[in-house]
Each structure stands twice: as structure tokens, then as C-alpha cells.
Coordinates of C-alpha atoms and ligand atoms in Angstrom, one line a residue:
Chain A
M1 CA 20.2 5.6 0.2
A2 CA 16.9 6.8 1.6
D3 CA 16.2 6.5 5.3
K4 CA 14.6 3.2 6.1
K5 CA 11.2 3.9 7.5
I6 CA 10.3 2.0 10.7
R7 CA 7.3 -0.3 10.0
V8 CA 5.1 -1.4 12.9
L9 CA 2.3 -3.9 13.1
V10 CA -0.1 -2.9 15.8
A11 CA -2.2 -6.0 16.6
K12 CA -4.9 -7.0 19.0
P13 CA -4.7 -10.7 19.7
G14 CA -7.5 -12.8 21.1
L15 CA -11.1 -11.8 21.8
D16 CA -10.4 -8.5 23.7
G17 CA -12.6 -5.7 22.3
H18 CA -10.8 -2.7 23.9
D19 CA -9.2 -0.9 21.0
R20 CA -8.7 2.7 22.2
G21 CA -5.2 2.1 23.5
A22 CA -4.2 0.4 20.2
K23 CA -5.5 3.3 18.2
V24 CA -3.9 5.9 20.4
V25 CA -0.6 4.1 20.0
A26 CA -1.0 3.7 16.3
R27 CA -1.7 7.4 15.8
A28 CA 1.2 8.4 18.0
L29 CA 3.6 6.2 16.1
R30 CA 2.3 7.6 12.8
D31 CA 2.9 11.1 14.1
A32 CA 6.4 10.0 15.0
G33 CA 7.0 9.2 11.3
M34 CA 6.5 5.4 11.4
E35 CA 4.4 3.3 9.0
V36 CA 1.8 1.6 11.1
I37 CA -0.2 -1.4 9.9
Y38 CA -3.3 -1.8 11.9
T39 CA -5.2 -5.1 11.4
G40 CA -8.2 -4.5 13.7
L41 CA -9.7 -6.5 16.5
R42 CA -9.7 -10.3 17.2
Q43 CA -6.6 -11.5 15.5
T44 CA -5.3 -15.0 16.0
V45 CA -1.6 -15.5 16.8
D46 CA -1.2 -17.1 13.3
Q47 CA -2.8 -14.1 11.6
I48 CA -0.5 -11.7 13.5
V49 CA 2.6 -13.7 12.5
E50 CA 1.6 -14.0 8.9
A51 CA 0.8 -10.3 8.6
A52 CA 4.2 -9.4 10.2
D53 CA 5.9 -11.6 7.7
S54 CA 4.1 -10.2 4.6
E55 CA 4.5 -6.7 5.7
D56 CA 8.1 -7.2 6.7
V57 CA 7.7 -5.1 9.8
D58 CA 10.4 -4.1 12.2
V59 CA 8.2 -4.1 15.3
V60 CA 5.1 -6.1 16.4
A61 CA 3.2 -4.1 19.0
L62 CA 0.6 -6.1 20.9
S63 CA -2.3 -4.5 22.8
L64 CA -4.3 -6.5 25.3
L65 CA -6.6 -5.4 28.1
S66 CA -8.4 -8.7 28.7
G67 CA -5.9 -10.6 30.8
A68 CA -4.9 -13.2 28.2
H69 CA -1.4 -11.7 27.7
N70 CA 0.5 -14.5 29.5
T71 CA -0.5 -17.0 26.9
L72 CA -0.9 -14.9 23.7
F73 CA 2.2 -12.7 23.9
P74 CA 4.7 -15.5 24.2
E75 CA 2.9 -17.4 21.4
V76 CA 3.4 -14.5 19.0
V77 CA 7.1 -14.4 19.9
E78 CA 7.5 -18.1 19.2
G79 CA 5.5 -17.8 16.0
L80 CA 7.8 -15.1 14.7
K81 CA 10.9 -17.1 15.6
A82 CA 9.5 -20.1 13.7
K83 CA 9.2 -17.9 10.6
G84 CA 12.7 -16.7 10.8
M85 CA 11.6 -13.4 12.2
G86 CA 13.3 -13.7 15.6
D87 CA 14.9 -10.3 15.1
V88 CA 11.6 -8.5 15.1
L89 CA 11.1 -6.3 18.1
V90 CA 8.0 -7.4 20.1
I91 CA 6.5 -5.0 22.6
G92 CA 3.2 -5.0 24.4
G93 CA 0.8 -2.8 26.3
G94 CA -2.6 -2.6 28.0
V95 CA -3.8 -3.7 31.4
I96 CA -1.0 -5.9 32.5
P97 CA -0.2 -6.5 36.2
A98 CA 3.3 -5.6 37.2
A99 CA 3.9 -9.2 38.5
D100 CA 3.4 -10.6 35.0
I101 CA 6.0 -8.3 33.3
P102 CA 9.2 -10.2 34.2
G103 CA 7.7 -13.4 32.9
L104 CA 6.7 -11.8 29.6
E105 CA 10.2 -10.2 29.2
E106 CA 11.7 -13.6 29.8
A107 CA 9.5 -15.0 27.0
G108 CA 11.0 -12.4 24.6
V109 CA 8.6 -9.5 24.8
K110 CA 11.1 -6.6 25.0
A111 CA 9.0 -4.1 26.9
I112 CA 5.5 -3.7 28.4
F113 CA 3.7 -0.4 28.6
T114 CA 0.8 -0.1 31.0
P115 CA -2.1 2.4 31.3
G116 CA -1.0 6.0 31.7
T117 CA 2.3 5.6 29.8
P118 CA 3.1 8.7 27.8
T119 CA 3.3 7.7 24.1
K120 CA 6.6 9.4 23.9
D121 CA 8.1 6.6 26.0
I122 CA 6.9 4.1 23.5
I123 CA 8.3 6.0 20.6
D124 CA 11.7 6.5 22.3
F125 CA 11.9 2.8 23.1
I126 CA 11.1 1.8 19.5
K127 CA 13.6 4.2 18.0
A128 CA 16.3 3.1 20.5
N129 CA 15.7 -0.6 19.8
V130 CA 15.1 -1.3 16.1
Chain B
M1 CA 17.5 -12.0 8.1
E2 CA 20.0 -12.1 5.2
F3 CA 18.2 -11.6 1.9
S4 CA 19.0 -13.9 -0.9
M5 CA 17.6 -14.1 -4.5
K6 CA 17.8 -17.8 -4.3
D7 CA 15.2 -17.8 -1.5
F8 CA 13.1 -15.4 -3.6
W9 CA 13.2 -17.8 -6.6
N10 CA 12.4 -20.7 -4.4
G11 CA 9.1 -19.1 -3.5
S12 CA 10.0 -17.8 0.0
R13 CA 7.4 -15.3 1.1
R14 CA 9.9 -13.9 3.6
A15 CA 12.2 -13.2 0.7
L16 CA 9.5 -11.5 -1.4
A17 CA 8.5 -9.3 1.6
R18 CA 12.1 -8.4 2.2
A19 CA 12.8 -7.7 -1.4
I20 CA 9.9 -5.2 -1.5
T21 CA 11.3 -3.5 1.6
I22 CA 14.8 -3.2 0.1
V23 CA 13.4 -1.7 -3.1
E24 CA 10.9 0.5 -1.4
N25 CA 13.6 2.1 0.7
E26 CA 16.2 2.0 -2.1
Q27 CA 18.5 0.1 0.3
D28 CA 21.8 -1.2 -1.0
G29 CA 21.4 -3.7 -3.8
Y30 CA 17.9 -2.7 -4.8
E31 CA 18.8 -2.1 -8.4
E32 CA 20.4 -5.5 -8.7
I33 CA 17.2 -7.1 -7.5
M34 CA 15.1 -5.1 -10.0
K35 CA 17.6 -6.0 -12.8
E36 CA 17.4 -9.7 -12.0
I37 CA 13.7 -9.9 -11.8
Y38 CA 12.7 -7.7 -14.7
H39 CA 12.9 -10.4 -17.3
H40 CA 10.4 -12.5 -15.4
T41 CA 7.7 -9.8 -15.2
G42 CA 4.8 -9.2 -17.5
R43 CA 3.0 -12.5 -16.7
A44 CA 0.5 -11.3 -14.1
Q45 CA -2.9 -9.7 -14.8
V46 CA -2.7 -6.3 -13.0
I47 CA -5.9 -4.8 -11.8
G48 CA -6.2 -1.3 -10.3
V49 CA -9.0 -0.5 -7.9
T50 CA -9.8 3.1 -7.3
G51 CA -12.6 5.3 -6.0
A52 CA -13.4 7.8 -3.2
P53 CA -12.3 7.2 0.4
G54 CA -14.5 4.6 2.1
A55 CA -16.2 3.6 -1.2
G56 CA -15.5 0.0 -0.4
K57 CA -12.3 -0.7 -2.4
S58 CA -10.7 -2.9 0.3
T59 CA -13.9 -4.8 1.0
L60 CA -14.4 -5.4 -2.7
S61 CA -10.8 -6.4 -3.2
D62 CA -11.2 -8.9 -0.4
N63 CA -14.1 -10.5 -2.2
L64 CA -12.5 -10.4 -5.6
V65 CA -9.4 -12.1 -4.3
K66 CA -11.5 -14.9 -2.8
F67 CA -13.2 -15.3 -6.2
Y68 CA -9.9 -15.5 -8.1
R69 CA -8.6 -18.0 -5.5
K70 CA -11.6 -20.2 -6.2
M71 CA -10.6 -20.2 -9.8
G72 CA -7.2 -21.5 -8.7
K73 CA -5.2 -18.3 -9.2
T74 CA -2.6 -17.0 -6.8
V75 CA -3.2 -13.3 -5.9
G76 CA -1.2 -10.4 -4.8
V77 CA -2.6 -7.2 -3.3
C78 CA -0.7 -3.9 -3.1
A79 CA -2.8 -1.6 -0.8
I80 CA -1.8 2.1 -0.7
D81 CA -2.8 4.5 2.0
P82 CA -1.8 8.1 2.4
T83 CA 1.4 9.1 4.2
S84 CA 1.1 12.1 6.5
P85 CA 2.9 15.1 4.8
F86 CA 3.7 16.4 8.3
S87 CA 5.3 13.4 10.0
G88 CA 6.1 11.2 7.1
G89 CA 4.3 8.4 9.0
A90 CA 1.2 6.6 7.9
I91 CA -1.6 4.3 9.2
L92 CA -2.1 1.6 6.7
G93 CA -5.5 0.1 7.4
D94 CA -6.6 -1.6 4.3
R95 CA -5.8 -5.0 5.7
I96 CA -8.6 -4.7 8.3
R97 CA -11.0 -5.7 5.5
M98 CA -8.8 -8.5 4.3
N99 CA -8.1 -10.5 7.5
D100 CA -9.8 -13.6 6.1
L101 CA -7.0 -13.7 3.4
T102 CA -4.1 -13.5 5.8
L103 CA -3.6 -17.2 6.3
D104 CA -4.1 -18.2 2.7
Q105 CA -0.6 -19.1 1.3
G106 CA -1.9 -18.3 -2.2
V107 CA -2.4 -14.7 -1.3
Y108 CA 0.2 -12.0 -0.6
I109 CA -0.9 -8.7 0.7
R110 CA 1.4 -5.7 1.1
S111 CA 0.5 -2.3 2.5
M112 CA 2.4 0.8 1.4
G113 CA 2.3 4.5 2.2
T114 CA 2.3 7.1 -0.6
R115 CA 5.5 8.6 0.8
G116 CA 5.0 12.0 -0.8
S117 CA 3.7 10.8 -4.1
L118 CA 0.5 12.5 -5.3
G119 CA -1.1 10.3 -7.9
G120 CA -2.8 7.9 -5.6
L121 CA 0.0 5.4 -5.6
S122 CA 3.5 5.3 -4.1
R123 CA 6.6 5.9 -6.3
K124 CA 7.6 2.3 -5.6
T125 CA 4.2 0.7 -6.3
A126 CA 5.2 -0.3 -9.8
D127 CA 8.4 -2.0 -8.5
A128 CA 6.4 -3.9 -5.8
V129 CA 4.0 -5.1 -8.4
K130 CA 6.9 -6.3 -10.6
L131 CA 8.4 -8.2 -7.6
M132 CA 5.0 -9.9 -7.0
D133 CA 4.7 -10.7 -10.7
A134 CA 8.2 -12.2 -11.0
W135 CA 7.7 -14.1 -7.7
G136 CA 4.8 -15.9 -9.5
L137 CA 1.5 -14.4 -8.5
D138 CA -1.1 -14.7 -11.2
V139 CA -3.3 -11.7 -10.5
I140 CA -2.3 -8.5 -8.7
F141 CA -4.6 -5.9 -7.3
I142 CA -3.5 -2.4 -6.6
E143 CA -5.7 -0.4 -4.3
T144 CA -5.1 3.3 -4.6
V145 CA -5.6 5.8 -1.8
G146 CA -9.1 7.2 -2.0
V147 CA -8.3 10.7 -2.8
G148 CA -11.0 10.6 -5.4
Q149 CA -9.1 12.8 -7.8
S150 CA -5.9 12.7 -9.9
E151 CA -5.8 9.0 -9.5
V152 CA -4.5 8.7 -13.0
D153 CA -1.3 7.0 -12.0
I154 CA -3.3 3.8 -11.7
V155 CA -3.9 3.7 -15.4
K156 CA -0.1 3.7 -16.0
N157 CA 0.3 0.8 -13.7
A158 CA -2.7 -1.5 -14.2
D159 CA -3.9 -3.4 -17.3
T160 CA -7.5 -2.9 -16.2
T161 CA -8.8 -0.2 -13.9
L162 CA -11.9 -0.8 -11.8
V163 CA -13.6 2.3 -10.5
V164 CA -15.8 2.0 -7.4
L165 CA -18.6 4.6 -7.1
V166 CA -21.2 4.9 -4.3
P167 CA -24.7 6.2 -4.7
G168 CA -25.9 9.3 -3.0
L169 CA -22.6 10.9 -2.3
G170 CA -22.8 13.4 -5.1
D171 CA -20.0 11.1 -6.3
D172 CA -21.3 11.4 -9.8
I173 CA -20.4 15.0 -10.2
Q174 CA -17.2 14.6 -8.3
A175 CA -16.2 11.8 -10.5
I176 CA -16.8 13.7 -13.6
K177 CA -14.8 16.6 -12.3
A178 CA -11.9 14.4 -11.3
G179 CA -11.8 12.7 -14.6
I180 CA -12.4 9.4 -12.9
L181 CA -14.8 8.3 -15.6
E182 CA -12.1 8.5 -18.2
I183 CA -9.9 6.0 -16.4
G184 CA -12.5 3.3 -15.7
D185 CA -12.4 0.2 -17.8
V186 CA -15.0 -1.4 -15.5
F187 CA -17.3 0.4 -13.1
T188 CA -19.1 -0.8 -10.1
I189 CA -21.7 0.9 -8.1
N190 CA -21.0 -0.3 -4.6
K191 CA -23.2 0.0 -1.6
C192 CA -26.2 -0.8 -3.7
D193 CA -28.1 -1.5 -0.5
R194 CA -28.5 2.3 -0.4
D195 CA -30.8 4.5 -2.4
G196 CA -29.7 6.1 -5.6
A197 CA -28.0 3.3 -7.6
D198 CA -30.4 3.7 -10.5
R199 CA -29.8 7.4 -10.8
L200 CA -26.0 7.0 -10.5
N201 CA -26.2 4.3 -13.2
V202 CA -28.0 6.7 -15.6
E203 CA -25.5 9.4 -14.9
I204 CA -22.5 7.2 -15.7
E205 CA -24.2 6.0 -18.9
M206 CA -24.8 9.6 -19.9
M207 CA -21.3 10.6 -19.3
L208 CA -20.0 7.6 -21.2
D209 CA -22.3 8.6 -24.1
L210 CA -20.8 12.0 -24.1
G211 CA -17.2 10.7 -24.5
E212 CA -15.8 9.6 -27.8
A213 CA -17.2 6.3 -29.0
Q214 CA -14.6 3.6 -28.2
D215 CA -14.4 -0.1 -29.1
W216 CA -14.7 -0.9 -25.4
R217 CA -17.8 0.3 -23.6
P218 CA -17.1 0.0 -19.8
P219 CA -19.7 -2.2 -18.2
I220 CA -21.4 -0.9 -15.0
E221 CA -21.8 -3.5 -12.4
R222 CA -23.6 -3.4 -9.0
T223 CA -22.2 -4.7 -5.8
I224 CA -22.8 -4.9 -2.1
A225 CA -19.3 -5.7 -1.2
N226 CA -19.7 -6.3 2.6
E227 CA -22.3 -8.9 1.7
G228 CA -20.3 -10.4 -1.1
Q229 CA -23.0 -9.6 -3.7
G230 CA -22.3 -8.9 -7.3
I231 CA -18.7 -10.1 -7.2
E232 CA -19.1 -12.5 -10.0
D233 CA -20.4 -9.8 -12.3
V234 CA -17.4 -7.6 -11.6
V235 CA -15.0 -10.6 -12.2
N236 CA -16.8 -11.2 -15.5
G237 CA -16.4 -7.5 -16.4
L238 CA -12.7 -7.6 -15.6
N239 CA -12.1 -10.8 -17.6
E240 CA -14.0 -9.4 -20.5
H241 CA -11.8 -6.4 -20.5
R242 CA -8.7 -8.6 -20.3
K243 CA -9.9 -10.5 -23.3
Y244 CA -10.6 -7.3 -25.2
L245 CA -7.1 -6.0 -24.3
E246 CA -5.5 -9.1 -25.7
E247 CA -7.5 -9.4 -28.8
S248 CA -7.4 -5.7 -29.8
G249 CA -3.6 -5.5 -29.2
L250 CA -4.2 -2.8 -26.7
L251 CA -2.5 -4.7 -23.9
E252 CA 0.7 -4.6 -25.8
E253 CA 0.2 -0.9 -26.6
R254 CA -0.5 0.0 -22.9
R255 CA 2.4 -2.0 -21.7
R256 CA 4.7 -0.4 -24.3
E257 CA 3.5 3.0 -23.1
R258 CA 4.2 1.9 -19.5
V259 CA 7.8 1.1 -20.4
R260 CA 8.1 4.5 -22.1
T261 CA 6.8 6.5 -19.2
E262 CA 8.7 4.5 -16.7
M263 CA 12.0 5.0 -18.4
A264 CA 11.4 8.7 -18.9
E265 CA 10.7 9.0 -15.2
M266 CA 13.8 7.1 -14.3
I267 CA 15.9 9.3 -16.5
H268 CA 14.3 12.4 -15.1
D269 CA 14.8 11.1 -11.6
R270 CA 18.4 10.2 -12.1
I271 CA 19.4 13.4 -13.8
S272 CA 17.7 15.6 -11.2
R273 CA 19.2 13.7 -8.3
H274 CA 22.6 14.0 -10.0
V275 CA 22.3 17.8 -10.6
M276 CA 20.9 18.5 -7.1
K277 CA 23.6 16.4 -5.4
E278 CA 26.3 18.2 -7.4
I279 CA 25.1 21.8 -6.6
T280 CA 24.1 21.2 -3.0
E281 CA 27.3 19.4 -2.1
T282 CA 29.5 22.2 -3.5
G283 CA 27.4 24.8 -1.7
K284 CA 26.7 26.5 -5.0
F285 CA 22.9 26.1 -4.7
A286 CA 22.7 28.2 -1.5
D287 CA 24.8 30.9 -3.1
Y288 CA 22.6 31.0 -6.2
V289 CA 19.5 31.2 -4.0
E290 CA 21.0 34.2 -2.3
Q291 CA 21.9 35.9 -5.5
V292 CA 18.4 35.4 -7.0
Y293 CA 16.8 36.5 -3.8
E294 CA 18.8 39.7 -3.9
R295 CA 17.7 40.2 -7.5
Q296 CA 21.4 40.2 -8.6
T297 CA 20.4 37.7 -11.2
D298 CA 17.3 35.7 -12.1
P299 CA 16.4 32.0 -11.9
Y300 CA 16.4 31.5 -15.7
T301 CA 20.0 32.6 -16.1
V302 CA 21.0 30.6 -13.1
V303 CA 19.4 27.4 -14.2
D304 CA 20.9 27.8 -17.7
S305 CA 24.3 28.0 -16.2
I306 CA 23.9 25.2 -13.6
V307 CA 22.6 22.8 -16.2
G308 CA 25.0 24.0 -18.8
D309 CA 27.9 23.5 -16.5
I310 CA 27.0 19.9 -15.7
F311 CA 26.1 18.8 -19.3
K312 CA 28.7 20.5 -21.3
Ligands
B12_401 C1 -13.0 2.1 28.1 C2 -13.1 0.7 28.7 C3 -14.0 -0.1 28.1 C4 -14.8 0.3 26.8 C5 -13.9 0.0 25.6 C6 -14.0 0.9 24.4 C7 -13.0 0.6 23.3 N1 -13.5 0.6 22.1 O1 -11.8 0.5 23.6 C8 -16.0 -0.7 26.9 C9 -17.1 0.0 27.7 C10 -16.5 -1.2 25.6 C11 -15.4 -1.8 27.8 C12 -15.9 -3.1 27.8 C13 -15.5 -4.1 28.7 N2 -14.5 -3.9 29.6 CO1 -13.4 -2.4 29.8 N3 -12.4 -0.9 30.3 C14 -12.3 0.3 29.8 C15 -11.4 1.2 30.7 C16 -12.2 2.0 31.6 C17 -10.4 2.1 29.9 C18 -9.7 1.5 28.8 C19 -9.2 2.5 27.8 O2 -9.7 2.7 26.8 N4 -8.2 3.3 28.2 C20 -7.6 4.4 27.5 C21 -6.4 3.8 26.6 C22 -5.8 4.9 25.8 O3 -5.5 3.3 27.5 P1 -4.9 1.8 27.4 O4 -5.7 1.0 26.5 O5 -4.5 1.3 28.7 O6 -3.6 2.1 26.6 C23 -2.4 2.8 27.1 C24 -1.4 1.8 27.7 O7 -2.0 0.6 28.3 C25 -0.5 1.5 26.6 N5 -0.9 0.5 25.6 C26 -2.1 -0.1 25.3 N6 -2.0 -0.9 24.3 C27 -0.7 -0.9 23.9 C28 0.0 -1.6 22.9 C29 1.3 -1.4 22.7 C30 2.0 -2.1 21.7 C31 2.0 -0.4 23.5 C32 3.4 -0.2 23.3 C33 1.3 0.2 24.5 C34 0.0 0.0 24.7 O8 -0.4 2.7 25.9 C35 -1.7 3.4 26.0 C36 -1.4 4.9 26.2 O9 -0.8 5.1 27.4 C37 -10.6 0.0 31.4 C38 -10.0 0.4 32.8 C39 -8.7 1.1 32.7 N7 -8.6 2.1 33.5 O10 -7.8 0.7 31.9 C40 -11.6 -1.1 31.5 C41 -11.1 -2.5 31.5 C42 -10.0 -2.7 30.6 N8 -12.3 -3.3 31.1 C43 -12.5 -4.4 31.7 C44 -13.6 -5.3 31.4 C45 -13.7 -6.5 32.4 C46 -14.5 -5.1 30.4 C47 -15.6 -5.9 30.0 C48 -15.3 -7.4 30.0 C49 -16.8 -5.6 30.9 C50 -18.0 -6.5 30.9 N9 -18.1 -7.3 31.9 O11 -18.7 -6.4 30.0 C51 -16.0 -5.5 28.6 C52 -15.3 -6.3 27.5 C53 -15.3 -5.7 26.1 C54 -14.6 -6.6 25.1 N10 -15.4 -6.9 24.1 O12 -13.5 -7.0 25.2 C55 -11.4 -4.6 32.7 C56 -10.4 -5.7 32.3 C57 -10.0 -6.6 33.5 C58 -8.8 -7.4 33.3 N11 -7.9 -7.2 32.4 O13 -8.7 -8.3 34.0 C59 -10.9 -3.2 33.0 C60 -9.4 -3.2 33.3 C61 -11.7 -2.5 34.0 C62 -11.5 -3.2 35.4 N12 -10.7 -2.6 36.3 O14 -12.1 -4.2 35.7 N13 -14.4 -1.4 28.5
GTP402 N1 -23.6 -0.5 3.4 C1 -22.5 -0.9 2.7 N2 -21.3 -0.8 3.3 C2 -20.2 -1.2 2.7 C3 -20.3 -1.8 1.4 N3 -19.0 -2.1 1.0 C4 -18.2 -1.7 2.0 N4 -18.9 -1.2 3.0 C5 -18.4 -0.6 4.3 O1 -17.8 0.7 3.9 C6 -16.7 0.9 4.8 C7 -15.5 1.3 4.1 O2 -15.1 0.1 3.3 P1 -13.6 -0.1 2.8 O3 -13.5 -1.3 2.1 O4 -12.6 0.1 3.9 O5 -13.5 1.2 1.8 P2 -12.2 1.7 1.1 O6 -12.6 2.3 -0.2 O7 -11.1 0.7 1.0 O8 -11.7 2.8 2.1 P3 -10.3 3.6 2.1 O9 -9.2 2.6 1.8 O10 -10.2 4.2 3.5 O11 -10.4 4.7 1.1 C8 -16.6 -0.3 5.7 O12 -17.2 -0.1 6.9 C9 -17.3 -1.4 4.9 O13 -17.8 -2.4 5.7 C10 -21.6 -2.0 0.8 O14 -21.8 -2.5 -0.3 N5 -22.7 -1.5 1.5
MG403 MG1 -9.2 0.6 1.7

């Protein structure tokens, strides 16, 4: 049997137009041997969930710098559960105040990576958790 | 999630998506899945979309899918992007141009990396298309990676191949060199909002005149994909070609040829895996390499004896 490749959906929910971080992360994950599906800016929660479903990804990686993470990230987690994709690893990153992180983790986001995170940490986390 | 064929036949998208993953990775049970679905394939109209990087293949596919949806067809898209030969990873970005389709339950889009395959598709594209076909999608688009050359694999996998060219890129010459004109059943000159469409049109016509006269003369359409212009003409061209394939008997011929090459490839694959497994596991291969390297023997003698040993 061939090695199963890790597939990751890198998605930007909501109206946030900051895409550098998402692109940096996408490239780093590619360079770590993963298949990264990038769907571009301004995705609705439903679009993210549908894309994750069709592409049968192992990880949904959400990037948000606008401040809307407290609503949008948990909605993605719930949407995935409703599709029978509760076992997908959901992680997030961007400008996210430390105070918000426990709440997000409680909601099912497995890890949050804030500005300045070395991409290696993200790669290691994914490899250890899929 | 546990995969079950029952869910697959009941139309679960989750099951289709998972089936493609299992087959793409050759996970346990993948051959059983392919065996079970094979009898239900051959219904779908399979359309290949090829052309240079950035020519507008995804944008065009997005519009074509919408058009077929209006005609009441369900549609699948298999979008291939290159896998990095260094890391084995890939960024699959074709979906960016198809976001409008994501929520349409009559559309299924799947992105795939080439994973080392060179012909513009992945080795598992054909299987993914079969899964979509058996699952019940009416029309299936395959978007090749835009390497702009040696995209010939698409011909083996699609009933109709749409070649997307762009004016003013020197594309015309490139296309001729790459043999892309030979594979087109329908052409479209995309980005017609730019200069040079007339010239490109003339060049394509001239090249087609040079080729052997065929029953089917590929039509040359014009599109501005990002504005949705010219889409109906392309659809007409594709459907005309479909009709031609059916009436001339060429559809059967192409599909029979596909079965032939597919089986030959599978046999080739199976044998070479078997042989390589045999000689690497016993450590023989490393020994042979050393002996050949030292010029104690030569590769021809060695291969004769390896293959002879296994198939005596
Ligand atoms: C560059 C920048 C811009 C550029 C964006 C260019 C682009 N295409 O991305 C421009 C100039 C366009 C811009 C515009 C605006 N910006 Co601005 N911008 C920044 C700035 C300075 C840097 C962001 C950046 O690119 N960093 C580099 C990347 C590589 O880092 P990163 O995104 O943080 O990603 C890292 C990690 O967070 C993590 N990560 C990120 N995403 C993900 C995802 C996953 C899954 C994982 C695992 C990890 C991960 O990994 C990355 C690598 O370490 C930040 C301030 C800051 N220091 O963060 C403000 C900032 C984000 N912007 C801000 C604002 C307010 C705006 C504007 C609204 C300003 C305005 N009033 O017009 C607009 C809105 C634009 C829009 N449409 O959304 C605010 C946001 C405030 C908030 N969250 O409450 C910030 C924080 C500045 C501030 N302190 O006020 N901005
Ligand atoms: N001006 C113009 N731009 C277009 C047209 N069609 C597509 N584009 C733009 O061309 C760029 C590339 O389009 P894609 O559809 O991604 O092209 P592609 O052939 O799928 O690209 P790859 O998959 O990367 O090879 C995008 O920015 C499109 O918006 C057109 O008719 N005119
Ligand atoms: Mg594309």
C-alpha cells in the first residue's frame, strides 16, 4: 500500500482580505509533502464545509486576521460534524488574541497559530495529529 | 468514517469522495471498489480540457459546468495540478475559479496532484473519472495541468478534448511543437479581449489544413472566459463532436482503444512491481548493481537472468 498523502484545505472564511499568511502556510505544507487545496478569499462556512467534503481532506486549516474567528471557526467545526466529518482536524491561525484561544479550543479547533509562528511548528502539529 | 459501497450507491457524496481517496492511495480494498463499479461505467460524457498554464482552463470549465447544469445535467470535475518533484506535495488551486459551483449538489469537484506522472494527468485520474461516472454524473470534465506539452494522456482518457489557446503568447508555435493541435477535437481561443485572436485563428486553420484531411474538422471557437462570453459556442462544438463520435462509430473505437491501453498498463505495472519486489527484498538487486558497476557483468545479461529466473 502506498503512503496516504495528507490532504489539507487551506481556507479563508468571511470577508477578510489578508491572504499572505494563508499562502505562506499553503506553501510550507506543500514543501512538507502535503497536498494543499487552496480555495482563495471570502469563503462562506458552507463553501468550506462542502469543499472539505468533496476533497476528502484530513485537515481544514482556517486563516483569519479580521477578528471574526470567534464566530466563524466554531461554525466550520459544527458544519463538518453535521456532514459526518467530525474526525477532520481543524486548526486555525492569524491575528487571534491569546484570550480567545481557550474558547476556540473548547469549540473543537485543535490548535491556533498566531503571527510569528515558525511554519515548522504547524507542520509538526499536523503530522502528529492526523 | 467507515466507507461502504452501499452509501456510494445511495448517492452519498461523502462515500464518493472517500472512494476516490482509497483508490488514489491504493489503500486496502481499492481493487474491490474498482471491480464493483466497473460495470456501471461508460455512461458519462468525458471531456478533457487542456492548454498552457494560465490559459483559462479552470475559468472556462467553471462556465461550461454552469451551462451543462442549466441543461439539467449533473457534472463532475477532475482538476489536476502538478505535484512538486522535490517534496511530493502540491498546491491544488483550480477550485479558486470554481467557487460558485461548490454549493451546487449537482456538481462534484475533485482536485488531484500529478504525483509523479508526466502526461498532464495523474495515474489515478482514469479511476477517479470511472468512480464519478458510476456514481451517476452525466458529464465529467478533466482539467490537465498546464504544462503545454506532452498532454497526450488526455486523449486516452477523454471522449472529446478541448484545447484552450491564448492569443499573443507565441502559443501558436508552441502548440505546434508540442503536438497540441493533433489532440484537439475542439479549439477555443480564450482571452479574446486581447489582441491577436484573428492571427491565431488563421494559424490554427493553416495547421489544420496541413494535417491529413479527416472526417472531423475541429471547430475553432472564441471565448472570454472570465466574462462568460462564447461559452454556448464551445458547448455546441463539444456536443457536435459527441454526435460525430457516436454516428461515426469512433466513440466505440476510442473506448475500445482505451480498454486496450489501460489493460496493457496494468499488466506492465503489475509485472514490474512483482519483479522489483522480488529482487529488492532478496537483496539481489543491490548485488547486481554492484557487479554491473564494477563491470564484472553488464545490465543486459543481468536483466535477462533476473527476468528469466522469475518467469521460467
Ligand atoms: C500586510 C497587512 C495588510 C495588507 C494585506 C496584504 C495581503 N494580501 O495579505 C493590506 C495592506 C492589504 C491590509 C489591509 C487591511 N488591514 Co491589515 N495588516 C497587515 C499586517 C501588517 C501583516 C499581515 C501579514 O501579512 N503578515 C505576514 C503573514 C505571513 O503572517 P500571518 O498572516 O500572521 O500568518 C502567520 C500566522 O498568523 C500563522 N497563520 C496565519 N494563517 C494561518 C492559518 C493556519 C491554518 C495556520 C495553521 C496558521 C496561520 O502562520 C503564519 C506564519 O507564521 C497586519 C499586522 C500584523 N502584524 O499581523 C495587519 C492587520 C492584520 N490588518 C489590520 C487591518 C485592520 C486592516 C484593514 C481593515 C485596514 C483598513 N482599515 O483598511 C485592511 C483590511 C483588508 C481586508 N480586505 O481585509 C489589523 C487587523 C485588526 C484585527 N484583527 O482586529 C492588523 C492586525 C493591524 C492592526 N494591528 O491593526 N493589511
Ligand atoms: N483577460 C482575460 N483573462 C482571463 C480570461 N479567462 C481567464 N482569465 C484569467 O486568467 C487567469 C488564469 O485563469 P485560470 O482559469 O486559472 O487558468 P488555468 O488555465 O486554469 O491555469 P492553470 O490551472 O494554473 O494552468 C485568471 O486570472 C483568470 O481570471 C479571458 O478570457 N480574458
Ligand atoms: Mg486551472
